PDB file of C-alpha atoms in Angstrom:
ATOM      1  CA  MET Y   1       0.000   0.000   0.000  1.00  0.00           C
ATOM      2  CA  GLN Y   2       1.318   3.458  -0.994  1.00  0.00           C
ATOM      3  CA  ASN Y   3       2.059   5.970   1.756  1.00  0.00           C
ATOM      4  CA  THR Y   4      -0.576   8.704   1.264  1.00  0.00           C
ATOM      5  CA  ASN Y   5       1.602  11.263   3.075  1.00  0.00           C
ATOM      6  CA  GLU Y   6       4.207  11.256   0.314  1.00  0.00           C
ATOM      7  CA  PRO Y   7       3.765  13.808  -2.459  1.00  0.00           C
ATOM      8  CA  PRO Y   8       2.918  12.360  -5.900  1.00  0.00           C
ATOM      9  CA  ILE Y   9       6.003  14.072  -7.377  1.00  0.00           C
ATOM     10  CA  LYS Y  10       9.542  13.629  -6.054  1.00  0.00           C
ATOM     11  CA  GLN Y  11      12.206  16.260  -6.744  1.00  0.00           C
ATOM     12  CA  LEU Y  12      15.392  14.703  -8.134  1.00  0.00           C
ATOM     13  CA  THR Y  13      17.394  17.898  -8.855  1.00  0.00           C
ATOM     14  CA  HIS Y  14      16.894  21.625  -8.236  1.00  0.00           C
ATOM     15  CA  GLU Y  15      19.196  23.690 -10.478  1.00  0.00           C
ATOM     16  CA  LEU Y  16      19.313  27.499 -10.365  1.00  0.00           C
ATOM     17  CA  LYS Y  17      19.145  28.833 -13.942  1.00  0.00           C
ATOM     18  CA  TYR Y  18      18.661  32.575 -13.375  1.00  0.00           C
ATOM     19  CA  GLU Y  19      18.255  35.115 -10.588  1.00  0.00           C
ATOM     20  CA  ASN Y  20      17.820  38.839 -10.037  1.00  0.00           C
ATOM     21  CA  LYS Y  21      16.695  40.898  -7.037  1.00  0.00           C
ATOM     22  CA  TRP Y  22      13.022  39.968  -7.638  1.00  0.00           C
ATOM     23  CA  MET Y  23      13.121  36.256  -8.428  1.00  0.00           C
ATOM     24  CA  LYS Y  24      14.999  32.998  -8.910  1.00  0.00           C
ATOM     25  CA  VAL Y  25      14.278  30.550 -11.718  1.00  0.00           C
ATOM     26  CA  TYR Y  26      15.029  26.856 -11.237  1.00  0.00           C
ATOM     27  CA  GLU Y  27      14.819  23.775 -13.408  1.00  0.00           C
ATOM     28  CA  ASP Y  28      13.743  20.741 -11.417  1.00  0.00           C
ATOM     29  CA  LYS Y  29      14.033  17.169 -12.609  1.00  0.00           C
ATOM     30  CA  ILE Y  30      11.174  15.228 -11.050  1.00  0.00           C
ATOM     31  CA  LEU Y  31       9.902  11.671 -10.711  1.00  0.00           C
ATOM     32  CA  ARG Y  32       6.156  11.148 -10.925  1.00  0.00           C
ATOM     33  CA  SER Y  33       4.390   8.446  -8.904  1.00  0.00           C
ATOM     34  CA  SER Y  34       3.894   6.611 -12.224  1.00  0.00           C
ATOM     35  CA  GLY Y  35       7.676   6.186 -12.431  1.00  0.00           C
ATOM     36  CA  LYS Y  36       8.077   8.644 -15.316  1.00  0.00           C
ATOM     37  CA  GLU Y  37      10.585  11.474 -15.084  1.00  0.00           C
ATOM     38  CA  GLY Y  38       9.832  15.041 -16.093  1.00  0.00           C
ATOM     39  CA  LEU Y  39      10.904  18.682 -15.807  1.00  0.00           C
ATOM     40  CA  TYR Y  40       9.436  21.667 -14.016  1.00  0.00           C
ATOM     41  CA  GLY Y  41      10.430  25.302 -14.403  1.00  0.00           C
ATOM     42  CA  VAL Y  42       9.956  26.874 -10.967  1.00  0.00           C
ATOM     43  CA  VAL Y  43       9.928  30.609 -10.256  1.00  0.00           C
ATOM     44  CA  GLU Y  44      10.608  31.581  -6.647  1.00  0.00           C
ATOM     45  CA  LYS Y  45       9.278  35.041  -5.818  1.00  0.00           C
ATOM     46  CA  GLY Y  46       8.739  36.701  -2.499  1.00  0.00           C
ATOM     47  CA  GLU Y  47       5.409  37.439  -0.881  1.00  0.00           C
ATOM     48  CA  PHE Y  48       3.540  40.606  -1.719  1.00  0.00           C
ATOM     49  CA  ALA Y  49       0.719  42.740  -0.380  1.00  0.00           C
ATOM     50  CA  LEU Y  50      -2.261  43.697  -2.549  1.00  0.00           C
ATOM     51  CA  ILE Y  51      -4.453  46.470  -1.182  1.00  0.00           C
ATOM     52  CA  VAL Y  52      -8.125  47.133  -1.985  1.00  0.00           C
ATOM     53  CA  PRO Y  53      -8.642  50.793  -1.046  1.00  0.00           C
ATOM     54  CA  PHE Y  54     -12.330  51.719  -0.720  1.00  0.00           C
ATOM     55  CA  ASP Y  55     -13.664  55.038   0.598  1.00  0.00           C
ATOM     56  CA  GLY Y  56     -17.280  53.875   0.745  1.00  0.00           C
ATOM     57  CA  LYS Y  57     -17.997  55.118  -2.777  1.00  0.00           C
ATOM     58  CA  TYR Y  58     -14.875  54.563  -4.876  1.00  0.00           C
ATOM     59  CA  LEU Y  59     -12.284  51.848  -5.321  1.00  0.00           C
ATOM     60  CA  TYR Y  60      -8.771  53.113  -6.055  1.00  0.00           C
ATOM     61  CA  LEU Y  61      -6.858  51.418  -8.865  1.00  0.00           C
ATOM     62  CA  VAL Y  62      -3.503  52.034 -10.473  1.00  0.00           C
ATOM     63  CA  GLU Y  63      -2.845  51.974 -14.186  1.00  0.00           C
ATOM     64  CA  GLN Y  64       0.649  51.087 -15.270  1.00  0.00           C
ATOM     65  CA  TYR Y  65       2.601  49.674 -18.166  1.00  0.00           C
ATOM     66  CA  ARG Y  66       3.521  46.033 -17.645  1.00  0.00           C
ATOM     67  CA  TYR Y  67       6.593  45.291 -19.716  1.00  0.00           C
ATOM     68  CA  PRO Y  68       6.166  41.477 -20.018  1.00  0.00           C
ATOM     69  CA  LEU Y  69       2.683  41.994 -21.502  1.00  0.00           C
ATOM     70  CA  LYS Y  70       3.505  45.200 -23.427  1.00  0.00           C
ATOM     71  CA  VAL Y  71       0.206  46.745 -22.253  1.00  0.00           C
ATOM     72  CA  LYS Y  72      -1.138  49.043 -19.553  1.00  0.00           C
ATOM     73  CA  THR Y  73      -3.126  47.265 -16.861  1.00  0.00           C
ATOM     74  CA  LEU Y  74      -5.651  48.353 -14.230  1.00  0.00           C
ATOM     75  CA  GLU Y  75      -4.873  46.834 -10.848  1.00  0.00           C
ATOM     76  CA  PHE Y  76      -5.265  47.337  -7.162  1.00  0.00           C
ATOM     77  CA  PRO Y  77      -2.048  48.734  -5.608  1.00  0.00           C
ATOM     78  CA  GLN Y  78       0.381  45.953  -4.806  1.00  0.00           C
ATOM     79  CA  GLY Y  79       4.031  45.361  -4.083  1.00  0.00           C
ATOM     80  CA  MET Y  80       6.655  43.094  -2.626  1.00  0.00           C
ATOM     81  CA  VAL Y  81       7.287  42.641   1.071  1.00  0.00           C
ATOM     82  CA  GLU Y  82      10.633  44.274   1.779  1.00  0.00           C
ATOM     83  CA  LYS Y  83      13.188  43.196   4.367  1.00  0.00           C
ATOM     84  CA  THR Y  84      12.887  46.605   6.044  1.00  0.00           C
ATOM     85  CA  ASP Y  85       9.127  46.153   6.647  1.00  0.00           C
ATOM     86  CA  ALA Y  86       8.266  45.108  10.203  1.00  0.00           C
ATOM     87  CA  ASP Y  87       5.444  42.880   8.938  1.00  0.00           C
ATOM     88  CA  ILE Y  88       3.126  42.293   5.982  1.00  0.00           C
ATOM     89  CA  THR Y  89       0.661  44.949   7.185  1.00  0.00           C
ATOM     90  CA  GLU Y  90       3.452  47.538   7.136  1.00  0.00           C
ATOM     91  CA  SER Y  91       4.231  46.411   3.564  1.00  0.00           C
ATOM     92  CA  ALA Y  92       0.595  47.009   2.627  1.00  0.00           C
ATOM     93  CA  ARG Y  93       0.562  50.488   4.177  1.00  0.00           C
ATOM     94  CA  ARG Y  94       3.861  51.389   2.481  1.00  0.00           C
ATOM     95  CA  GLU Y  95       2.742  50.181  -0.957  1.00  0.00           C
ATOM     96  CA  LEU Y  96      -0.610  51.981  -0.666  1.00  0.00           C
ATOM     97  CA  LYS Y  97       1.165  55.257   0.149  1.00  0.00           C
ATOM     98  CA  GLU Y  98       3.882  54.847  -2.502  1.00  0.00           C
ATOM     99  CA  GLU Y  99       1.521  54.024  -5.357  1.00  0.00           C
ATOM    100  CA  THR Y 100      -1.573  56.108  -4.585  1.00  0.00           C
ATOM    101  CA  GLY Y 101      -0.625  58.661  -1.937  1.00  0.00           C
ATOM    102  CA  LEU Y 102      -3.344  57.213   0.300  1.00  0.00           C
ATOM    103  CA  SER Y 103      -3.029  56.507   4.006  1.00  0.00           C
ATOM    104  CA  ALA Y 104      -5.549  54.169   5.614  1.00  0.00           C
ATOM    105  CA  GLU Y 105      -7.014  54.561   9.087  1.00  0.00           C
ATOM    106  CA  ILE Y 106      -8.023  50.889   8.954  1.00  0.00           C
ATOM    107  CA  ILE Y 107      -6.182  48.178   7.040  1.00  0.00           C
ATOM    108  CA  LYS Y 108      -7.057  44.526   7.547  1.00  0.00           C
ATOM    109  CA  GLU Y 109      -5.720  41.367   5.965  1.00  0.00           C
ATOM    110  CA  ALA Y 110      -8.573  39.535   4.227  1.00  0.00           C
ATOM    111  CA  GLY Y 111      -6.783  36.434   2.958  1.00  0.00           C
ATOM    112  CA  SER Y 112      -4.197  35.209   0.511  1.00  0.00           C
ATOM    113  CA  PHE Y 113      -3.877  33.606  -2.910  1.00  0.00           C
ATOM    114  CA  PHE Y 114      -1.288  31.886  -5.093  1.00  0.00           C
ATOM    115  CA  THR Y 115      -0.357  33.854  -8.198  1.00  0.00           C
ATOM    116  CA  ALA Y 116       0.676  31.115 -10.631  1.00  0.00           C
ATOM    117  CA  VAL Y 117       0.260  27.623  -9.168  1.00  0.00           C
ATOM    118  CA  GLY Y 118       1.715  25.842 -12.195  1.00  0.00           C
ATOM    119  CA  PHE Y 119       5.179  27.398 -11.985  1.00  0.00           C
ATOM    120  CA  SER Y 120       5.607  29.757  -9.022  1.00  0.00           C
ATOM    121  CA  ASP Y 121       5.606  29.649  -5.223  1.00  0.00           C
ATOM    122  CA  GLN Y 122       4.534  33.295  -4.877  1.00  0.00           C
ATOM    123  CA  THR Y 123       1.797  34.198  -2.401  1.00  0.00           C
ATOM    124  CA  GLY Y 124      -0.166  37.451  -2.422  1.00  0.00           C
ATOM    125  CA  HIS Y 125      -1.798  38.793   0.734  1.00  0.00           C
ATOM    126  CA  ILE Y 126      -5.032  40.733   0.278  1.00  0.00           C
ATOM    127  CA  PHE Y 127      -5.718  43.786   2.439  1.00  0.00           C
ATOM    128  CA  PHE Y 128      -8.842  45.921   2.679  1.00  0.00           C
ATOM    129  CA  ALA Y 129      -8.125  49.597   3.367  1.00  0.00           C
ATOM    130  CA  SER Y 130     -10.689  52.176   4.561  1.00  0.00           C
ATOM    131  CA  GLY Y 131     -10.704  55.523   6.316  1.00  0.00           C
ATOM    132  CA  LEU Y 132      -8.591  56.885   3.486  1.00  0.00           C
ATOM    133  CA  THR Y 133      -6.690  60.186   3.470  1.00  0.00           C
ATOM    134  CA  MET Y 134      -4.960  61.509   0.350  1.00  0.00           C
ATOM    135  CA  GLY Y 135      -1.347  62.634   0.547  1.00  0.00           C
ATOM    136  CA  ASN Y 136       1.689  62.629  -1.741  1.00  0.00           C
ATOM    137  CA  ARG Y 137       2.654  59.605  -3.816  1.00  0.00           C
ATOM    138  CA  HIS Y 138       6.161  58.137  -3.677  1.00  0.00           C
ATOM    139  CA  PRO Y 139       6.308  55.605  -6.530  1.00  0.00           C
ATOM    140  CA  ASP Y 140       9.386  53.472  -7.150  1.00  0.00           C
ATOM    141  CA  GLU Y 141      11.561  54.279 -10.144  1.00  0.00           C
ATOM    142  CA  GLU Y 142       9.914  51.403 -12.055  1.00  0.00           C
ATOM    143  CA  GLU Y 143       6.488  52.965 -11.432  1.00  0.00           C
ATOM    144  CA  ASP Y 144       7.032  56.481 -12.756  1.00  0.00           C
ATOM    145  CA  ASP Y 145       4.259  56.011 -15.352  1.00  0.00           C
ATOM    146  CA  LEU Y 146       1.716  54.865 -12.753  1.00  0.00           C
ATOM    147  CA  LYS Y 147      -1.640  56.704 -12.664  1.00  0.00           C
ATOM    148  CA  VAL Y 148      -4.316  56.497  -9.955  1.00  0.00           C
ATOM    149  CA  LYS Y 149      -7.887  55.839 -11.111  1.00  0.00           C
ATOM    150  CA  THR Y 150     -11.117  55.721  -9.106  1.00  0.00           C
ATOM    151  CA  VAL Y 151     -14.181  53.662  -9.991  1.00  0.00           C
ATOM    152  CA  THR Y 152     -17.385  52.684  -8.246  1.00  0.00           C
ATOM    153  CA  PRO Y 153     -17.855  48.976  -7.529  1.00  0.00           C
ATOM    154  CA  ALA Y 154     -20.536  48.909 -10.287  1.00  0.00           C
ATOM    155  CA  ASP Y 155     -18.064  50.447 -12.752  1.00  0.00           C
ATOM    156  CA  PHE Y 156     -15.416  47.970 -11.611  1.00  0.00           C
ATOM    157  CA  GLU Y 157     -17.750  45.094 -12.450  1.00  0.00           C
ATOM    158  CA  THR Y 158     -18.470  46.659 -15.837  1.00  0.00           C
ATOM    159  CA  LEU Y 159     -14.706  46.728 -16.466  1.00  0.00           C
ATOM    160  CA  ILE Y 160     -14.504  43.039 -15.529  1.00  0.00           C
ATOM    161  CA  LYS Y 161     -17.365  42.158 -17.897  1.00  0.00           C
ATOM    162  CA  ALA Y 162     -15.632  44.115 -20.683  1.00  0.00           C
ATOM    163  CA  ASN Y 163     -12.398  42.159 -19.996  1.00  0.00           C
ATOM    164  CA  MET Y 164     -10.606  45.397 -19.125  1.00  0.00           C
ATOM    165  CA  ILE Y 165      -9.304  44.115 -15.770  1.00  0.00           C
ATOM    166  CA  LYS Y 166      -7.131  41.051 -16.228  1.00  0.00           C
ATOM    167  CA  ASP Y 167      -4.732  41.089 -13.283  1.00  0.00           C
ATOM    168  CA  SER Y 168      -5.270  37.828 -11.397  1.00  0.00           C
ATOM    169  CA  GLY Y 169      -4.598  39.363  -7.989  1.00  0.00           C
ATOM    170  CA  THR Y 170      -7.031  42.217  -8.569  1.00  0.00           C
ATOM    171  CA  LEU Y 171      -9.729  39.809  -9.717  1.00  0.00           C
ATOM    172  CA  SER Y 172      -9.055  37.425  -6.810  1.00  0.00           C
ATOM    173  CA  ALA Y 173      -9.138  40.204  -4.228  1.00  0.00           C
ATOM    174  CA  TYR Y 174     -12.372  41.651  -5.540  1.00  0.00           C
ATOM    175  CA  ALA Y 175     -14.042  38.222  -5.681  1.00  0.00           C
ATOM    176  CA  MET Y 176     -12.949  37.413  -2.118  1.00  0.00           C
ATOM    177  CA  LEU Y 177     -14.188  40.719  -0.673  1.00  0.00           C
ATOM    178  CA  LYS Y 178     -17.413  40.615  -2.700  1.00  0.00           C
ATOM    179  CA  ALA Y 179     -18.140  37.036  -1.522  1.00  0.00           C
ATOM    180  CA  ARG Y 180     -17.622  38.166   2.080  1.00  0.00           C
ATOM    181  CA  GLY Y 181     -19.991  41.110   1.657  1.00  0.00           C
ATOM    182  CA  VAL Y 182     -17.263  43.709   2.224  1.00  0.00           C
ATOM    183  CA  LEU Y 183     -17.879  45.318  -1.201  1.00  0.00           C
TER     184      LEU Y 183
END
């Protein structure tokens, strides 16, 4: 009888192929439970905070050019957890301020999601931000083209129906908060 605690795929090798300050890319040789060998490309990326800012009437989105896609996207503010952040909530507050200029009186973690389960270990943490106050933005160098947009939840859903919002984290966060009755 097979041990049900063992994973159905066994890692044989784990070879680093590429790395930069944002990610590492590995090629893993694996052995399936069927006895057949295979390959996996695995992207290791750090955790990030995604923030859903809502002032009771408007959701705040950012529009920015995403180089890998060669298009501008509409997304909720989001960014990597940095080593200097005390915790993930501090990361969320920092990213919200950097990208939108907003400070939140209340910011609560709502849950998490996996960004790309077929090839990456990255986890996104969803935060709901309210009690918003506008201040100055401090975007990173890579975000100098970023623009802040506001939409009502009804307009947001219209954008989803029109396939204008395609970011998986933004869609996941909205679905989670909508299902919980927060939005």
